[in-house]
PDB file of C-alpha atoms and ligand atoms in Angstrom:
ATOM      1  CA  MET T   1     -13.539 -99.275  18.918  1.00  0.00           C
ATOM      2  CA  ASN T   2     -10.502-101.525  18.439  1.00  0.00           C
ATOM      3  CA  ILE T   3      -9.727-101.942  14.733  1.00  0.00           C
ATOM      4  CA  GLY T   4      -7.136-104.427  13.461  1.00  0.00           C
ATOM      5  CA  ILE T   5      -5.754-103.631  10.028  1.00  0.00           C
ATOM      6  CA  VAL T   6      -4.453-106.440   7.802  1.00  0.00           C
ATOM      7  CA  GLY T   7      -2.770-104.704   4.866  1.00  0.00           C
ATOM      8  CA  SER T   8      -1.361-101.326   5.867  1.00  0.00           C
ATOM      9  CA  GLY T   9      -0.619 -99.790   2.474  1.00  0.00           C
ATOM     10  CA  ASN T  10      -2.511 -96.963   0.740  1.00  0.00           C
ATOM     11  CA  VAL T  11      -5.943 -98.008   2.010  1.00  0.00           C
ATOM     12  CA  GLY T  12      -5.055 -99.507   5.397  1.00  0.00           C
ATOM     13  CA  SER T  13      -2.748 -96.686   6.470  1.00  0.00           C
ATOM     14  CA  THR T  14      -5.150 -93.939   5.330  1.00  0.00           C
ATOM     15  CA  LEU T  15      -8.152 -95.439   7.103  1.00  0.00           C
ATOM     16  CA  GLY T  16      -6.179 -96.402  10.208  1.00  0.00           C
ATOM     17  CA  LYS T  17      -4.805 -92.879  10.621  1.00  0.00           C
ATOM     18  CA  ALA T  18      -8.216 -91.295  10.000  1.00  0.00           C
ATOM     19  CA  TRP T  19      -9.969 -93.540  12.549  1.00  0.00           C
ATOM     20  CA  ALA T  20      -7.177 -93.030  15.094  1.00  0.00           C
ATOM     21  CA  ARG T  21      -7.744 -89.261  14.839  1.00  0.00           C
ATOM     22  CA  ARG T  22     -11.375 -89.943  15.787  1.00  0.00           C
ATOM     23  CA  GLY T  23     -10.381 -91.855  18.905  1.00  0.00           C
ATOM     24  CA  HIS T  24     -10.410 -95.465  17.689  1.00  0.00           C
ATOM     25  CA  LYS T  25      -7.559 -97.781  18.668  1.00  0.00           C
ATOM     26  CA  ILE T  26      -5.678 -99.198  15.688  1.00  0.00           C
ATOM     27  CA  LEU T  27      -3.265-102.099  15.217  1.00  0.00           C
ATOM     28  CA  PHE T  28      -1.472-101.955  11.837  1.00  0.00           C
ATOM     29  CA  SER T  29      -0.262-105.269  10.402  1.00  0.00           C
ATOM     30  CA  TYR T  30       0.851-107.126   7.282  1.00  0.00           C
ATOM     31  CA  SER T  31       3.954-105.818   5.537  1.00  0.00           C
ATOM     32  CA  ARG T  32       7.132-107.356   4.162  1.00  0.00           C
ATOM     33  CA  ASP T  33       8.919-104.717   6.241  1.00  0.00           C
ATOM     34  CA  PRO T  34       7.868-104.683   9.908  1.00  0.00           C
ATOM     35  CA  LYS T  35       9.888-101.456  10.433  1.00  0.00           C
ATOM     36  CA  LYS T  36       7.463 -99.736   8.044  1.00  0.00           C
ATOM     37  CA  LEU T  37       4.571-100.681  10.336  1.00  0.00           C
ATOM     38  CA  GLU T  38       6.444 -99.375  13.392  1.00  0.00           C
ATOM     39  CA  SER T  39       7.110 -96.029  11.641  1.00  0.00           C
ATOM     40  CA  LEU T  40       3.487 -95.822  10.541  1.00  0.00           C
ATOM     41  CA  ALA T  41       2.278 -96.381  14.097  1.00  0.00           C
ATOM     42  CA  THR T  42       4.753 -93.811  15.444  1.00  0.00           C
ATOM     43  CA  LEU T  43       3.591 -91.198  12.934  1.00  0.00           C
ATOM     44  CA  ALA T  44      -0.081 -92.016  13.431  1.00  0.00           C
ATOM     45  CA  GLY T  45       0.074 -91.295  17.166  1.00  0.00           C
ATOM     46  CA  PRO T  46      -0.770 -92.814  20.524  1.00  0.00           C
ATOM     47  CA  ASN T  47      -3.963 -94.593  19.448  1.00  0.00           C
ATOM     48  CA  THR T  48      -2.010 -96.866  17.121  1.00  0.00           C
ATOM     49  CA  ARG T  49       0.522 -99.653  17.290  1.00  0.00           C
ATOM     50  CA  ALA T  50       2.063-102.256  14.990  1.00  0.00           C
ATOM     51  CA  GLY T  51       1.879-106.038  15.194  1.00  0.00           C
ATOM     52  CA  SER T  52       1.319-109.248  13.293  1.00  0.00           C
ATOM     53  CA  PRO T  53      -1.873-110.097  11.386  1.00  0.00           C
ATOM     54  CA  ALA T  54      -2.764-112.650  14.079  1.00  0.00           C
ATOM     55  CA  GLU T  55      -2.374-109.921  16.725  1.00  0.00           C
ATOM     56  CA  ALA T  56      -4.541-107.580  14.642  1.00  0.00           C
ATOM     57  CA  VAL T  57      -7.308-110.191  14.585  1.00  0.00           C
ATOM     58  CA  GLN T  58      -7.045-110.798  18.308  1.00  0.00           C
ATOM     59  CA  PHE T  59      -7.058-107.036  18.987  1.00  0.00           C
ATOM     60  CA  GLY T  60      -9.848-105.908  16.658  1.00  0.00           C
ATOM     61  CA  GLU T  61     -13.593-106.018  17.091  1.00  0.00           C
ATOM     62  CA  VAL T  62     -13.463-104.952  13.442  1.00  0.00           C
ATOM     63  CA  ILE T  63     -10.784-106.113  10.994  1.00  0.00           C
ATOM     64  CA  LEU T  64     -10.019-103.988   7.937  1.00  0.00           C
ATOM     65  CA  PHE T  65      -8.812-106.406   5.262  1.00  0.00           C
ATOM     66  CA  ALA T  66      -6.784-104.539   2.621  1.00  0.00           C
ATOM     67  CA  PRO T  67      -4.094-106.679   0.972  1.00  0.00           C
ATOM     68  CA  PRO T  68      -3.562-106.717  -2.802  1.00  0.00           C
ATOM     69  CA  TRP T  69      -5.651-109.413  -4.513  1.00  0.00           C
ATOM     70  CA  PRO T  70      -2.687-111.767  -5.234  1.00  0.00           C
ATOM     71  CA  SER T  71      -1.796-111.721  -1.498  1.00  0.00           C
ATOM     72  CA  VAL T  72      -5.281-112.517  -0.170  1.00  0.00           C
ATOM     73  CA  ASP T  73      -4.640-116.186   0.637  1.00  0.00           C
ATOM     74  CA  HIS T  74      -1.273-115.397   2.222  1.00  0.00           C
ATOM     75  CA  ALA T  75      -2.817-112.605   4.342  1.00  0.00           C
ATOM     76  CA  LEU T  76      -5.727-114.816   5.448  1.00  0.00           C
ATOM     77  CA  LYS T  77      -3.315-117.556   6.490  1.00  0.00           C
ATOM     78  CA  ALA T  78      -1.276-115.043   8.496  1.00  0.00           C
ATOM     79  CA  ALA T  79      -4.446-113.643  10.095  1.00  0.00           C
ATOM     80  CA  GLY T  80      -5.761-117.021  11.284  1.00  0.00           C
ATOM     81  CA  PRO T  81      -9.374-117.786  12.267  1.00  0.00           C
ATOM     82  CA  LEU T  82     -11.778-114.860  11.831  1.00  0.00           C
ATOM     83  CA  SER T  83     -14.968-116.419  13.149  1.00  0.00           C
ATOM     84  CA  GLY T  84     -17.200-113.834  14.846  1.00  0.00           C
ATOM     85  CA  LYS T  85     -15.135-110.855  13.648  1.00  0.00           C
ATOM     86  CA  ILE T  86     -16.529-108.064  11.506  1.00  0.00           C
ATOM     87  CA  LEU T  87     -14.306-108.197   8.434  1.00  0.00           C
ATOM     88  CA  ILE T  88     -14.339-105.153   6.148  1.00  0.00           C
ATOM     89  CA  ASP T  89     -13.275-106.362   2.729  1.00  0.00           C
ATOM     90  CA  CYS T  90     -11.710-103.545   0.682  1.00  0.00           C
ATOM     91  CA  THR T  91     -10.126-105.746  -1.956  1.00  0.00           C
ATOM     92  CA  ASN T  92     -10.679-105.582  -5.685  1.00  0.00           C
ATOM     93  CA  PRO T  93      -9.687-108.626  -7.759  1.00  0.00           C
ATOM     94  CA  LEU T  94      -7.667-106.537 -10.192  1.00  0.00           C
ATOM     95  CA  LYS T  95      -5.616-107.955 -13.023  1.00  0.00           C
ATOM     96  CA  GLN T  96      -1.931-107.109 -12.704  1.00  0.00           C
ATOM     97  CA  ASP T  97      -2.151-104.433 -15.431  1.00  0.00           C
ATOM     98  CA  LEU T  98      -5.251-102.876 -13.763  1.00  0.00           C
ATOM     99  CA  GLY T  99      -7.036-103.457 -17.090  1.00  0.00           C
ATOM    100  CA  GLY T 100      -9.923-105.434 -15.622  1.00  0.00           C
ATOM    101  CA  LEU T 101     -11.098-107.799 -12.890  1.00  0.00           C
ATOM    102  CA  GLU T 102      -9.851-111.380 -12.608  1.00  0.00           C
ATOM    103  CA  ILE T 103     -13.244-112.609 -11.381  1.00  0.00           C
ATOM    104  CA  GLY T 104     -16.757-111.240 -11.561  1.00  0.00           C
ATOM    105  CA  HIS T 105     -20.388-111.591 -12.670  1.00  0.00           C
ATOM    106  CA  THR T 106     -20.937-115.009 -11.066  1.00  0.00           C
ATOM    107  CA  THR T 107     -18.849-114.395  -7.927  1.00  0.00           C
ATOM    108  CA  SER T 108     -16.777-111.637  -6.316  1.00  0.00           C
ATOM    109  CA  ALA T 109     -13.654-111.182  -4.222  1.00  0.00           C
ATOM    110  CA  ALA T 110     -15.887-110.692  -1.173  1.00  0.00           C
ATOM    111  CA  GLU T 111     -17.730-113.991  -1.730  1.00  0.00           C
ATOM    112  CA  GLU T 112     -14.488-115.878  -2.383  1.00  0.00           C
ATOM    113  CA  ILE T 113     -13.025-114.442   0.839  1.00  0.00           C
ATOM    114  CA  ALA T 114     -16.229-115.415   2.690  1.00  0.00           C
ATOM    115  CA  LYS T 115     -15.774-119.046   1.570  1.00  0.00           C
ATOM    116  CA  LYS T 116     -12.293-119.018   3.137  1.00  0.00           C
ATOM    117  CA  THR T 117     -13.296-117.351   6.437  1.00  0.00           C
ATOM    118  CA  PRO T 118     -16.057-119.407   8.067  1.00  0.00           C
ATOM    119  CA  GLY T 119     -18.028-117.447  10.648  1.00  0.00           C
ATOM    120  CA  ALA T 120     -16.574-114.053   9.714  1.00  0.00           C
ATOM    121  CA  ARG T 121     -19.128-111.247   9.393  1.00  0.00           C
ATOM    122  CA  ILE T 122     -18.008-109.821   6.067  1.00  0.00           C
ATOM    123  CA  VAL T 123     -18.952-106.373   4.849  1.00  0.00           C
ATOM    124  CA  LYS T 124     -17.723-105.067   1.500  1.00  0.00           C
ATOM    125  CA  ALA T 125     -16.777-101.394   1.791  1.00  0.00           C
ATOM    126  CA  PHE T 126     -14.094 -98.864   0.886  1.00  0.00           C
ATOM    127  CA  ASN T 127     -13.435-100.511  -2.489  1.00  0.00           C
ATOM    128  CA  MET T 128     -14.938 -98.021  -4.957  1.00  0.00           C
ATOM    129  CA  THR T 129     -12.938 -94.863  -4.454  1.00  0.00           C
ATOM    130  CA  GLY T 130      -9.233 -94.094  -4.296  1.00  0.00           C
ATOM    131  CA  ALA T 131      -7.418 -94.224  -0.964  1.00  0.00           C
ATOM    132  CA  GLU T 132      -6.703 -90.502  -1.353  1.00  0.00           C
ATOM    133  CA  ASN T 133     -10.448 -89.784  -0.968  1.00  0.00           C
ATOM    134  CA  MET T 134     -11.053 -92.027   2.031  1.00  0.00           C
ATOM    135  CA  ALA T 135     -10.032 -89.578   4.741  1.00  0.00           C
ATOM    136  CA  SER T 136     -11.724 -86.621   3.040  1.00  0.00           C
ATOM    137  CA  PRO T 137     -14.819 -87.688   1.089  1.00  0.00           C
ATOM    138  CA  HIS T 138     -16.311 -84.188   0.890  1.00  0.00           C
ATOM    139  CA  PHE T 139     -16.397 -82.681  -2.590  1.00  0.00           C
ATOM    140  CA  GLY T 140     -17.429 -79.090  -1.950  1.00  0.00           C
ATOM    141  CA  ALA T 141     -20.847 -79.337  -0.301  1.00  0.00           C
ATOM    142  CA  GLU T 142     -21.328 -82.947  -1.461  1.00  0.00           C
ATOM    143  CA  GLN T 143     -20.490 -86.144   0.409  1.00  0.00           C
ATOM    144  CA  ALA T 144     -19.303 -89.120  -1.661  1.00  0.00           C
ATOM    145  CA  THR T 145     -21.432 -92.251  -1.357  1.00  0.00           C
ATOM    146  CA  MET T 146     -19.916 -95.400   0.138  1.00  0.00           C
ATOM    147  CA  PHE T 147     -21.900 -98.440  -0.943  1.00  0.00           C
ATOM    148  CA  ILE T 148     -21.611-101.317   1.480  1.00  0.00           C
ATOM    149  CA  CYS T 149     -23.002-104.842   1.318  1.00  0.00           C
ATOM    150  CA  GLY T 150     -23.053-107.923   3.498  1.00  0.00           C
ATOM    151  CA  ASP T 151     -25.268-110.611   4.996  1.00  0.00           C
ATOM    152  CA  ASP T 152     -24.987-109.574   8.682  1.00  0.00           C
ATOM    153  CA  ALA T 153     -27.209-106.577   9.515  1.00  0.00           C
ATOM    154  CA  ALA T 154     -25.442-105.631  12.773  1.00  0.00           C
ATOM    155  CA  ALA T 155     -22.030-105.799  11.071  1.00  0.00           C
ATOM    156  CA  LYS T 156     -23.291-103.552   8.274  1.00  0.00           C
ATOM    157  CA  THR T 157     -24.600-101.031  10.816  1.00  0.00           C
ATOM    158  CA  ALA T 158     -21.187-100.931  12.540  1.00  0.00           C
ATOM    159  CA  VAL T 159     -19.359-100.501   9.222  1.00  0.00           C
ATOM    160  CA  ALA T 160     -21.821 -97.856   8.006  1.00  0.00           C
ATOM    161  CA  ARG T 161     -21.045 -95.870  11.167  1.00  0.00           C
ATOM    162  CA  LEU T 162     -17.288 -96.135  10.474  1.00  0.00           C
ATOM    163  CA  THR T 163     -17.796 -94.813   6.916  1.00  0.00           C
ATOM    164  CA  GLN T 164     -20.035 -91.982   8.185  1.00  0.00           C
ATOM    165  CA  GLU T 165     -17.471 -90.908  10.788  1.00  0.00           C
ATOM    166  CA  LEU T 166     -15.093 -90.197   7.906  1.00  0.00           C
ATOM    167  CA  GLY T 167     -17.720 -88.143   6.069  1.00  0.00           C
ATOM    168  CA  PHE T 168     -19.173 -90.644   3.586  1.00  0.00           C
ATOM    169  CA  GLU T 169     -22.862 -91.148   2.977  1.00  0.00           C
ATOM    170  CA  ALA T 170     -23.255 -94.882   3.617  1.00  0.00           C
ATOM    171  CA  VAL T 171     -25.710 -96.703   1.354  1.00  0.00           C
ATOM    172  CA  ASP T 172     -26.673-100.321   2.048  1.00  0.00           C
ATOM    173  CA  ALA T 173     -26.486-102.110  -1.314  1.00  0.00           C
ATOM    174  CA  GLY T 174     -27.901-105.366   0.084  1.00  0.00           C
ATOM    175  CA  PRO T 175     -26.434-108.858   0.601  1.00  0.00           C
ATOM    176  CA  LEU T 176     -22.790-109.795   0.126  1.00  0.00           C
ATOM    177  CA  GLN T 177     -23.628-110.987  -3.388  1.00  0.00           C
ATOM    178  CA  ALA T 178     -23.986-107.304  -4.349  1.00  0.00           C
ATOM    179  CA  ALA T 179     -20.162-107.195  -4.222  1.00  0.00           C
ATOM    180  CA  ARG T 180     -20.497-108.539  -7.794  1.00  0.00           C
ATOM    181  CA  LEU T 181     -21.734-105.025  -8.610  1.00  0.00           C
ATOM    182  CA  LEU T 182     -19.522-103.013  -6.257  1.00  0.00           C
ATOM    183  CA  GLU T 183     -16.240-104.494  -7.524  1.00  0.00           C
ATOM    184  CA  PRO T 184     -16.935-103.477 -11.169  1.00  0.00           C
ATOM    185  CA  LEU T 185     -17.854-100.042  -9.790  1.00  0.00           C
ATOM    186  CA  ALA T 186     -14.258 -99.829  -8.534  1.00  0.00           C
ATOM    187  CA  MET T 187     -13.131-100.727 -12.050  1.00  0.00           C
ATOM    188  CA  LEU T 188     -15.223 -97.833 -13.389  1.00  0.00           C
ATOM    189  CA  TRP T 189     -13.550 -95.487 -10.879  1.00  0.00           C
ATOM    190  CA  ILE T 190     -10.084 -96.706 -11.976  1.00  0.00           C
ATOM    191  CA  HIS T 191     -11.013 -96.351 -15.653  1.00  0.00           C
ATOM    192  CA  LEU T 192     -12.296 -92.806 -15.193  1.00  0.00           C
ATOM    193  CA  ALA T 193      -9.406 -91.731 -12.977  1.00  0.00           C
ATOM    194  CA  TYR T 194      -6.580 -93.158 -15.093  1.00  0.00           C
ATOM    195  CA  ALA T 195      -7.651 -94.214 -18.649  1.00  0.00           C
ATOM    196  CA  GLN T 196      -9.986 -91.226 -18.985  1.00  0.00           C
ATOM    197  CA  LYS T 197      -7.460 -89.053 -17.149  1.00  0.00           C
ATOM    198  CA  MET T 198      -9.963 -87.462 -14.762  1.00  0.00           C
ATOM    199  CA  GLY T 199      -7.511 -87.925 -11.915  1.00  0.00           C
ATOM    200  CA  SER T 200      -8.073 -89.504  -8.534  1.00  0.00           C
ATOM    201  CA  GLY T 201     -10.077 -86.637  -7.044  1.00  0.00           C
ATOM    202  CA  ILE T 202     -13.398 -88.156  -8.107  1.00  0.00           C
ATOM    203  CA  GLY T 203     -16.089 -90.089  -6.236  1.00  0.00           C
ATOM    204  CA  PHE T 204     -19.570 -91.519  -6.773  1.00  0.00           C
ATOM    205  CA  LYS T 205     -22.793 -90.017  -5.434  1.00  0.00           C
ATOM    206  CA  LEU T 206     -26.235 -91.649  -5.306  1.00  0.00           C
ATOM    207  CA  LEU T 207     -28.992 -89.156  -6.161  1.00  0.00           C
ATOM    208  CA  ARG T 208     -32.588 -89.645  -5.032  1.00  0.00           C
ATOM    209  CA  ARG T 209     -35.868 -88.104  -6.121  1.00  0.00           C
TER     210      ARG T 209
HETATM  211  N1  LIG R   1      -5.249 -97.990  -3.579  1.00  0.00           N
HETATM  212  C1  LIG R   1      -6.518 -97.652  -3.646  1.00  0.00           C
HETATM  213  O1  LIG R   1      -6.826 -96.473  -3.914  1.00  0.00           O
HETATM  214  C2  LIG R   1      -7.601 -98.660  -3.411  1.00  0.00           C
HETATM  215  C3  LIG R   1      -8.920 -98.227  -3.300  1.00  0.00           C
HETATM  216  C4  LIG R   1      -9.918 -99.158  -3.024  1.00  0.00           C
HETATM  217  C5  LIG R   1      -9.607-100.486  -2.872  1.00  0.00           C
HETATM  218  N2  LIG R   1      -8.315-100.894  -3.009  1.00  0.00           N
HETATM  219  C6  LIG R   1      -8.012-102.322  -2.809  1.00  0.00           C
HETATM  220  O2  LIG R   1      -7.513-102.429  -1.474  1.00  0.00           O
HETATM  221  C7  LIG R   1      -6.482-103.394  -1.413  1.00  0.00           C
HETATM  222  C8  LIG R   1      -5.203-102.719  -0.908  1.00  0.00           C
HETATM  223  O3  LIG R   1      -4.803-101.720  -1.827  1.00  0.00           O
HETATM  224  P1  LIG R   1      -3.584-100.747  -1.477  1.00  0.00           P
HETATM  225  O4  LIG R   1      -3.467 -99.794  -2.614  1.00  0.00           O
HETATM  226  O5  LIG R   1      -3.735-100.248  -0.081  1.00  0.00           O
HETATM  227  O6  LIG R   1      -2.381-101.786  -1.533  1.00  0.00           O
HETATM  228  P2  LIG R   1      -0.856-101.535  -1.092  1.00  0.00           P
HETATM  229  O7  LIG R   1      -0.612-100.073  -0.892  1.00  0.00           O
HETATM  230  O8  LIG R   1      -0.025-102.294  -2.031  1.00  0.00           O
HETATM  231  O9  LIG R   1      -0.824-102.200   0.368  1.00  0.00           O
HETATM  232  C9  LIG R   1      -0.887-103.580   0.539  1.00  0.00           C
HETATM  233  C10 LIG R   1      -0.435-103.967   1.918  1.00  0.00           C
HETATM  234  O10 LIG R   1      -0.291-105.400   1.953  1.00  0.00           O
HETATM  235  C11 LIG R   1       1.081-105.704   2.299  1.00  0.00           C
HETATM  236  N3  LIG R   1       1.527-106.898   1.570  1.00  0.00           N
HETATM  237  C12 LIG R   1       1.315-107.198   0.266  1.00  0.00           C
HETATM  238  N4  LIG R   1       1.848-108.385  -0.024  1.00  0.00           N
HETATM  239  C13 LIG R   1       2.432-108.858   1.126  1.00  0.00           C
HETATM  240  C14 LIG R   1       3.142-110.040   1.478  1.00  0.00           C
HETATM  241  N5  LIG R   1       3.377-110.993   0.570  1.00  0.00           N
HETATM  242  N6  LIG R   1       3.563-110.185   2.749  1.00  0.00           N
HETATM  243  C15 LIG R   1       3.342-109.222   3.665  1.00  0.00           C
HETATM  244  N7  LIG R   1       2.667-108.064   3.392  1.00  0.00           N
HETATM  245  C16 LIG R   1       2.223-107.892   2.156  1.00  0.00           C
HETATM  246  C17 LIG R   1       1.866-104.475   1.903  1.00  0.00           C
HETATM  247  O11 LIG R   1       3.074-104.457   2.629  1.00  0.00           O
HETATM  248  P3  LIG R   1       4.477-103.870   2.075  1.00  0.00           P
HETATM  249  O12 LIG R   1       4.236-103.313   0.711  1.00  0.00           O
HETATM  250  O13 LIG R   1       4.816-102.816   3.098  1.00  0.00           O
HETATM  251  O14 LIG R   1       5.390-105.003   2.098  1.00  0.00           O
HETATM  252  C18 LIG R   1       0.901-103.384   2.323  1.00  0.00           C
HETATM  253  O15 LIG R   1       0.899-103.203   3.727  1.00  0.00           O
HETATM  254  C19 LIG R   1      -6.333-103.977  -2.826  1.00  0.00           C
HETATM  255  O16 LIG R   1      -7.060-105.184  -2.901  1.00  0.00           O
HETATM  256  C20 LIG R   1      -6.949-102.895  -3.712  1.00  0.00           C
HETATM  257  O17 LIG R   1      -7.493-103.423  -4.904  1.00  0.00           O
HETATM  258  C21 LIG R   1      -7.305-100.010  -3.265  1.00  0.00           C
END
């Protein structure tokens, strides 16, 4: 699958490299330093290359959207129209001091991004664990759960497959509105990892009876 990455930092670079190792074609984009993207693509191997956000959108059947929250509007403008594309939204609307979310309860980053990207098939995913766990979500014999949500069933199936290829157990949390629950879950992960000093080697697991 061709995957365009808009935001090639901790999350975008980790996921892009991991998918490239599994045979997907990756275009890394969105940095203040284009040389950084070129080096990333060189290190990540022959399945990857660097380009602009608009090129990433043109290239990708799936777009991984992973800019910091304050850069979302800027990144969307650089990306251009996203109609028809599967857009994986990894963002969390974090306050600058990481002490909470800027929006929540009555909306979510995913829903706000959806309003700005008419026709995009948005799936919230990869927001509730640290980037360091995304390429290796096995904890001993356990697989971390990746909750996903969105309003387009086929897009969710495609994104679930991409999470499963990395080793996550994908769990469909329902419509995009469920991002109102998944974004605070990221806040819980941040709180446990840093304020509670558990470290970043933690993940969530859904248990069933
Ligand atoms: N880090 C995590 O563990 C984690 C986990 C789950 C979800 N998330 C969410 O995922 C998103 C990305 O997080 P991250 O940690 O990967 O962020 P990051 O490492 O800061 O990466 C952000 C990317 O966006 C680019 N960027 C930012 N502002 C830009 C601008 N004005 N112009 C051009 N490029 C710009 C950065 O480029 P340069 O810095 O190279 O210029 C970089 O490629 C955030 O919304 C975060 O809340 C993060």
